[in-house]
Coordinates of C-alpha atoms in Angstrom, one line a residue:
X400 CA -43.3 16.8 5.2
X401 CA -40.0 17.8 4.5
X402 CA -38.4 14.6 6.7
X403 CA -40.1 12.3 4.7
X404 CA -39.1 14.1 1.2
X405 CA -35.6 14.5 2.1
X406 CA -35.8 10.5 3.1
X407 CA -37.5 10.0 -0.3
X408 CA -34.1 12.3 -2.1
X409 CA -31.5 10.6 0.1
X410 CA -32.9 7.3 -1.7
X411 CA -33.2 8.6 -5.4
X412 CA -29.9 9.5 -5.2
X413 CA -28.0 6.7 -4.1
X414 CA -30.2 5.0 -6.9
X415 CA -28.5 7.1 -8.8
X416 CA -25.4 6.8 -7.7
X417 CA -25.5 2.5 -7.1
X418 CA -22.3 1.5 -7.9
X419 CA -22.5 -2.3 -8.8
X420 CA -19.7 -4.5 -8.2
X421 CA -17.7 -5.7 -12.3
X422 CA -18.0 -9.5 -13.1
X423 CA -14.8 -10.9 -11.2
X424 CA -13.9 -12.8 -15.1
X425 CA -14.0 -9.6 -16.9
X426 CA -11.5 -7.9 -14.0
X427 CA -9.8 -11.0 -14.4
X428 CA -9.3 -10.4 -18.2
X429 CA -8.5 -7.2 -18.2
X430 CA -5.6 -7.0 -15.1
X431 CA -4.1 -10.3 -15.6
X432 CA -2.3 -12.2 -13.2
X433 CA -1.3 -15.8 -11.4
X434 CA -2.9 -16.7 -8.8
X435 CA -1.9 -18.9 -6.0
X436 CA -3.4 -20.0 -3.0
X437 CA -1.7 -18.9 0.5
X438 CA -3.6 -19.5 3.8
X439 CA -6.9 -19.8 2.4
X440 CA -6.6 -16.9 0.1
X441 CA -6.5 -17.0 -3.4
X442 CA -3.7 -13.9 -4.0
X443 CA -3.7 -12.6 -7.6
X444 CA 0.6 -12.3 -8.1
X445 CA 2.9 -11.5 -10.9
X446 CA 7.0 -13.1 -10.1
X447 CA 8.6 -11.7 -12.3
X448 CA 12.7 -11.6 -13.6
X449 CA 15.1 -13.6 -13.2
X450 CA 14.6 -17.2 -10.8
X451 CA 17.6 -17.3 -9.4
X452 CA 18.5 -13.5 -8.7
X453 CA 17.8 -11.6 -5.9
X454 CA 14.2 -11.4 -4.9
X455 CA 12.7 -8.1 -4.3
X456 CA 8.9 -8.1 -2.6
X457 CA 6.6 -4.8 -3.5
X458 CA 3.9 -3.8 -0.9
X459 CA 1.0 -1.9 -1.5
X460 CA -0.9 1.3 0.0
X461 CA -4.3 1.0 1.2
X462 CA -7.1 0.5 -1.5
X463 CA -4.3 -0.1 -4.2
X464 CA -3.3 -3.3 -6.3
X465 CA 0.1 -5.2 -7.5
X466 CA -0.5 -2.9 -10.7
X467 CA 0.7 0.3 -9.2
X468 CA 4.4 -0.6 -9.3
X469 CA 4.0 -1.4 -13.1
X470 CA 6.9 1.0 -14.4
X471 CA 9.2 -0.2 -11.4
X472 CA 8.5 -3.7 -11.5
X473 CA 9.6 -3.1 -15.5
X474 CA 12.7 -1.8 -14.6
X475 CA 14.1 -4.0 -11.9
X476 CA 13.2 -7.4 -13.5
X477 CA 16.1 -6.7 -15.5
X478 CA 18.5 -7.5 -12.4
X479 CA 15.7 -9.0 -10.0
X480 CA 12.8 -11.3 -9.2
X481 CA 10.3 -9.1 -8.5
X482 CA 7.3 -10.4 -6.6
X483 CA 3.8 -8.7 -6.3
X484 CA 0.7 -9.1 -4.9
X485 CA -2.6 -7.3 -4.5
X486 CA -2.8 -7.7 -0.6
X487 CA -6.1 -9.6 1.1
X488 CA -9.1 -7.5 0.9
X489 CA -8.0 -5.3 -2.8
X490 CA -7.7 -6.2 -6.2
X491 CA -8.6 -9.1 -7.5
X492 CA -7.3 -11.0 -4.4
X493 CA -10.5 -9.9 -3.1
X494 CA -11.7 -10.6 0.7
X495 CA -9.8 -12.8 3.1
X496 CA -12.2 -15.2 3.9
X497 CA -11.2 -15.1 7.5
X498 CA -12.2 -11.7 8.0
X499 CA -9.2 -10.9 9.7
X500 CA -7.2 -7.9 8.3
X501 CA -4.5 -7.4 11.2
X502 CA -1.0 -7.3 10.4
X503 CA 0.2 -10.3 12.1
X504 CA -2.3 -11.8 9.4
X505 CA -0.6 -9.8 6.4
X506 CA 2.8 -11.0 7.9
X507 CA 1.6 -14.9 8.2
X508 CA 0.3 -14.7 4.4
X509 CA 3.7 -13.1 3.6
X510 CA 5.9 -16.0 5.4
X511 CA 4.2 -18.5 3.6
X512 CA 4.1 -16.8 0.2
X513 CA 8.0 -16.7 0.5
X514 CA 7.7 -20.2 1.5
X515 CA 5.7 -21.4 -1.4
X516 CA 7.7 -19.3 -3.8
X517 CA 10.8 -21.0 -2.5
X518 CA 12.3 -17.3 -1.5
X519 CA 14.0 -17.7 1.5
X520 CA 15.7 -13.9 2.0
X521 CA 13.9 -10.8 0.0
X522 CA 14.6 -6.9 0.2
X523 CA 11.0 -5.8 0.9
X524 CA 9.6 -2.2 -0.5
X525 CA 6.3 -1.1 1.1
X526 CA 4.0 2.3 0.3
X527 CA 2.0 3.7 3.4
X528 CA -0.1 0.6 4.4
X529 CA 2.1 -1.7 2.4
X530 CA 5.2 0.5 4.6
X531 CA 3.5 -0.6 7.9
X532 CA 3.6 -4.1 7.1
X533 CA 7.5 -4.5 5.5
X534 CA 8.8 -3.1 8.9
X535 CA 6.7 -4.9 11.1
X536 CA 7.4 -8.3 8.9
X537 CA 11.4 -6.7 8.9
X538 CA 11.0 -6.9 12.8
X539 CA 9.6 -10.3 13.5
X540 CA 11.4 -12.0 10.4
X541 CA 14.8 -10.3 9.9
X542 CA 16.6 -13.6 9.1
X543 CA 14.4 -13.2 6.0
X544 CA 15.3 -9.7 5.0
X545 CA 17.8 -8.6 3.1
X546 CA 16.9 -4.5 2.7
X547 CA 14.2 -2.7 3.2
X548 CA 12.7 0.6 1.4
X549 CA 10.3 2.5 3.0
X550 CA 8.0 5.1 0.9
X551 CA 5.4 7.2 2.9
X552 CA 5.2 4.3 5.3
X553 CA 2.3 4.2 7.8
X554 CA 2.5 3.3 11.3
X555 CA 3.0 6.5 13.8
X556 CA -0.5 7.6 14.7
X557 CA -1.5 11.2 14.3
X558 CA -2.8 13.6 17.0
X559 CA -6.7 12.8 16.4
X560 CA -5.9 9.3 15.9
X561 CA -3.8 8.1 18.7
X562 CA -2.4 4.6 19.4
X563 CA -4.7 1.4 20.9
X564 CA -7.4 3.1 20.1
X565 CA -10.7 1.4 18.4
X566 CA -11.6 3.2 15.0
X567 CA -14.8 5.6 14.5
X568 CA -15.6 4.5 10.9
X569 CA -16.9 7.6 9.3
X570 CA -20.3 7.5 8.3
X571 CA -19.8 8.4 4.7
X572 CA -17.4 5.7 4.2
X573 CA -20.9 3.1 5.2
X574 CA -21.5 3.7 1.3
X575 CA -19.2 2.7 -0.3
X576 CA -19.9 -0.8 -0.6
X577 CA -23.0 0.7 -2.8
X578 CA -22.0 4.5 -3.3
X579 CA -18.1 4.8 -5.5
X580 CA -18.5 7.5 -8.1
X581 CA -15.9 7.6 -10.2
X582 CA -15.7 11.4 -10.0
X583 CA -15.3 11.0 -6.4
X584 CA -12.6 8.1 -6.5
X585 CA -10.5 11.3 -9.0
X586 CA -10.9 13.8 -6.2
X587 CA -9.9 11.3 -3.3
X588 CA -6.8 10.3 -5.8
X589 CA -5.7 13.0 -6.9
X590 CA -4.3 14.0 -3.4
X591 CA -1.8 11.6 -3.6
X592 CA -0.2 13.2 -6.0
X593 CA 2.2 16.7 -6.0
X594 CA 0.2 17.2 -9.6
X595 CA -3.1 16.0 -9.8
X596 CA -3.0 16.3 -13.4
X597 CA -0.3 13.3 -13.8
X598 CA -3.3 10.9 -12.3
X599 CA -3.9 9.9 -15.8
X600 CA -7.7 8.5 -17.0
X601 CA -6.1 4.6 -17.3
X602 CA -4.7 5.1 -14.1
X603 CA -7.9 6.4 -12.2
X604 CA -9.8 3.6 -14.3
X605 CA -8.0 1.1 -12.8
X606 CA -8.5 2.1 -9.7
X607 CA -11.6 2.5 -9.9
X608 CA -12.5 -1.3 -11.4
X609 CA -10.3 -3.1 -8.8
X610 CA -12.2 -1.4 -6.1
X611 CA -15.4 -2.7 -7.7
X612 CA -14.2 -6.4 -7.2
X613 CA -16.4 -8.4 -5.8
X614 CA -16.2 -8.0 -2.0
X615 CA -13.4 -5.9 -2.3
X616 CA -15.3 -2.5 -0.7
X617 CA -16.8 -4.4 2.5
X618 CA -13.5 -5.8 3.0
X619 CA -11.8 -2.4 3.0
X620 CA -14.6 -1.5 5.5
X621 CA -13.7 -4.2 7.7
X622 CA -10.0 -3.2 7.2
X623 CA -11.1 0.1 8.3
X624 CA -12.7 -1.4 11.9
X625 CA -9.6 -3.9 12.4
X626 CA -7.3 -1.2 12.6
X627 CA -5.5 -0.5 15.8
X628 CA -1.9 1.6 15.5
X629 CA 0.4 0.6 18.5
X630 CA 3.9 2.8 19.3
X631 CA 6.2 1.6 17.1
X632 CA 9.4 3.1 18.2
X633 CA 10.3 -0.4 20.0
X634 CA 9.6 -2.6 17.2
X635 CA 11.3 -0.5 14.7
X636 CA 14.0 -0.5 17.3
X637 CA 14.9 -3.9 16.4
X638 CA 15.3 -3.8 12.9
X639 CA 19.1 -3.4 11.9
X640 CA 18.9 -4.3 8.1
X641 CA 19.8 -0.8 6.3
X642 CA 16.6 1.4 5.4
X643 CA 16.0 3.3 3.1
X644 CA 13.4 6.0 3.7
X645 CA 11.8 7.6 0.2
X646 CA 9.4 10.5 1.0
X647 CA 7.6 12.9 -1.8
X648 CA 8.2 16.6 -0.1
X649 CA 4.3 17.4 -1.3
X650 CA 3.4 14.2 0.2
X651 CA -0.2 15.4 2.0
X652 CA -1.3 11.7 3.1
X653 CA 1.3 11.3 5.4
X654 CA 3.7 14.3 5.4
X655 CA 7.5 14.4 5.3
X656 CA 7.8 15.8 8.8
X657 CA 6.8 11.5 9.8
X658 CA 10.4 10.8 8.6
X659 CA 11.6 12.4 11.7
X660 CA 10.0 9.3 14.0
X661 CA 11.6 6.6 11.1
X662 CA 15.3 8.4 11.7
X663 CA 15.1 8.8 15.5
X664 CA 13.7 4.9 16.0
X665 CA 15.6 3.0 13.2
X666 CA 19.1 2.4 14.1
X667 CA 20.1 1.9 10.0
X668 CA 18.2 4.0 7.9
X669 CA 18.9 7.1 5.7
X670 CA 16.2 9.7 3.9
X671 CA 16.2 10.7 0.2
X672 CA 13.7 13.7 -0.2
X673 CA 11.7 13.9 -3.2
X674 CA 10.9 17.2 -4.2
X675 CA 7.6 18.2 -6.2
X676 CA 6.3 14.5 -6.0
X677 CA 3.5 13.4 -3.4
X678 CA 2.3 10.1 -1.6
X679 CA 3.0 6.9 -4.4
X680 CA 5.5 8.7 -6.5
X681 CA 6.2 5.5 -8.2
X682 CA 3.2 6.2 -10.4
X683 CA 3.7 10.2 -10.5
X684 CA 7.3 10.1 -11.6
X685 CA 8.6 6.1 -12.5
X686 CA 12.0 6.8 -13.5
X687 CA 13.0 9.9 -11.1
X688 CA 11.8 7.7 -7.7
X689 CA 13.3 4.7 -9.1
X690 CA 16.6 6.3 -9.0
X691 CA 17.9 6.4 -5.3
X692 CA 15.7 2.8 -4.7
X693 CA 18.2 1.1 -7.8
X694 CA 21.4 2.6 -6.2
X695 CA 20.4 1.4 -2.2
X696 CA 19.4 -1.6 -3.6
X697 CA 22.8 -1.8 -5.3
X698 CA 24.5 -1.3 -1.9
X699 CA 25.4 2.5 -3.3
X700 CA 25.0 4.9 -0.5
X701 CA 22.2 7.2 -1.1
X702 CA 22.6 11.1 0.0
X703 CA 21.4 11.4 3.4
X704 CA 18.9 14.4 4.0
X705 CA 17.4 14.8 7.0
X706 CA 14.2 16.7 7.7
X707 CA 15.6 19.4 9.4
X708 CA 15.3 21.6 6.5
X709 CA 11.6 23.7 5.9
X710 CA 8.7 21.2 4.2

């Protein structure tokens, strides 16, 4: 009997718990956006700043939007033409209708983008996932690059998850195209930050909405299945534009001590340590992360720290 009952609980619960996807108009309305079609995906954008100044690309983390570089996006359209974009598979840019979530297809989409944009050279800033694809785009396309910013980037595989390897998708993670509690979404969040308490209740809403686009949670588990980390140490070998590695010392996604791979593989790139601040500190603290990122951008030399000192 007690099979059958805990069958019968499992069920009630994810009754419950069903977490329907939003109406893709009202997401539409309420995170505004152009849209443009690249490759056969309709990418939800903002370009913003000046035409004819310096162009400036921001990449996204995993299961994140254009939205999350709000305050810097702000602040740099002053001097540049800032260009964002929720990448294939989140936000309202929804699923690539390919199915194909690799990073030479997050590269091609990016080519063409600058293409259609007319933006022939761009400095390109990428979080974690968003990281991973600026220096592997920075590799293949340096004629296009101008600079390149690097915060938390993704790309060295950890011990249980080494390279060329196919993913085990947890089994938990099968839910969530019908299981995404918001109270869960704060938990899993809230790690990403040094202070959990600066993930504000607009912030986690937002979240939360965009990953109930329609699509947008079986694409992330397809995401999940594409993934396959190779050793980047020669293709980051290649890249000579100057870097500029930003790192959150709290940072418990991917920890500071990962800087050490970026400084011994990249010929041109310099660390700036942020203390107290964790994985996107562009949301936790705006104006202090900004900082450093305006003055490399400016061609400034930032303070070089390397992570020889305790995390």
């Amino acid at each position: 009997m007690i099979a059958p009952l805990l069958a019968v609980a499992g069920v009630a619960a994810t009754l419950l718990l069903y977490s329907p996807d939003k109406p893709r108009a009202e997401l539409e309305a309420a995170y505004p956006g152009q849209y443009l079609a690249v490759d056969g995906v309709r990418l939800r954008l903002r370009d913003t700043g000046p035409r004819n100044a310096p162009a400036i690309i921001l990449l996204h983390g995993f299961g994140s939007s254009l939205d999350t570089w709000e305050p810097w996006a702000q602040a740099l359209s002053a001097r540049y033409r800032v260009i964002r974009f929720d990448l294939p598979g989140f936000g309202l840019t929804g699923p690539d209708p390919t199915g194909d979530y690799s990073d030479a297809r997050e590269i091609k989409i990016l080519v063409d983008l600058m293409d259609q944009l007319g933006v022939s050279r761009a400095a390109l800033i990428g979080n974690s996932l968003g990281g991973r694809i600026a220096w592997n785009f920075s590799a293949q396309h340096p004629d296009r690059v101008t600079r390149m910013v690097l915060i938390s980037p993704d790309g060295f595989a950890s011990p249980e998850f080494p390279y060329d390897k196919a993913p085990e998708t947890p089994l938990a993670m099968r839910a969530l195209p019908y299981v995404t509690p918001k109270p869960l979404l704060r938990e899993t969040l809230a790690a990403a930050y040094a202070r959990p308490d600066a993930l504000s209740e607009a912030t986690l809403t937002r979240y939360h909405d965009l990953m109930l686009a329609p699509g947008v949670r079986e694409a992330i588990l397809e995401r999940m299945e594409q993934v396959r980390l190779h050793d980047p140490a020669p293709t980051l070998a290649r890249i000579k534009i100057p870097t500029l590695l930003l790192w959150g010392e709290k940072d418990a996604m991917i920890p500071i001590r990962n800087a050490d791979d970026y400084l011994r593989d990249l010929p041109n790139a310099t660390l700036v340590r942020l203390p107290n601040l964790g994985h996107v500190p562009f949301e936790e603290d705006p104006a202090g992360s900004l900082a450093p990122v305006q003055a490399f951008l400016a061609g400034k030399a930032a303070v070089t720290r390397r992570p020889d000192s305790p995390d």
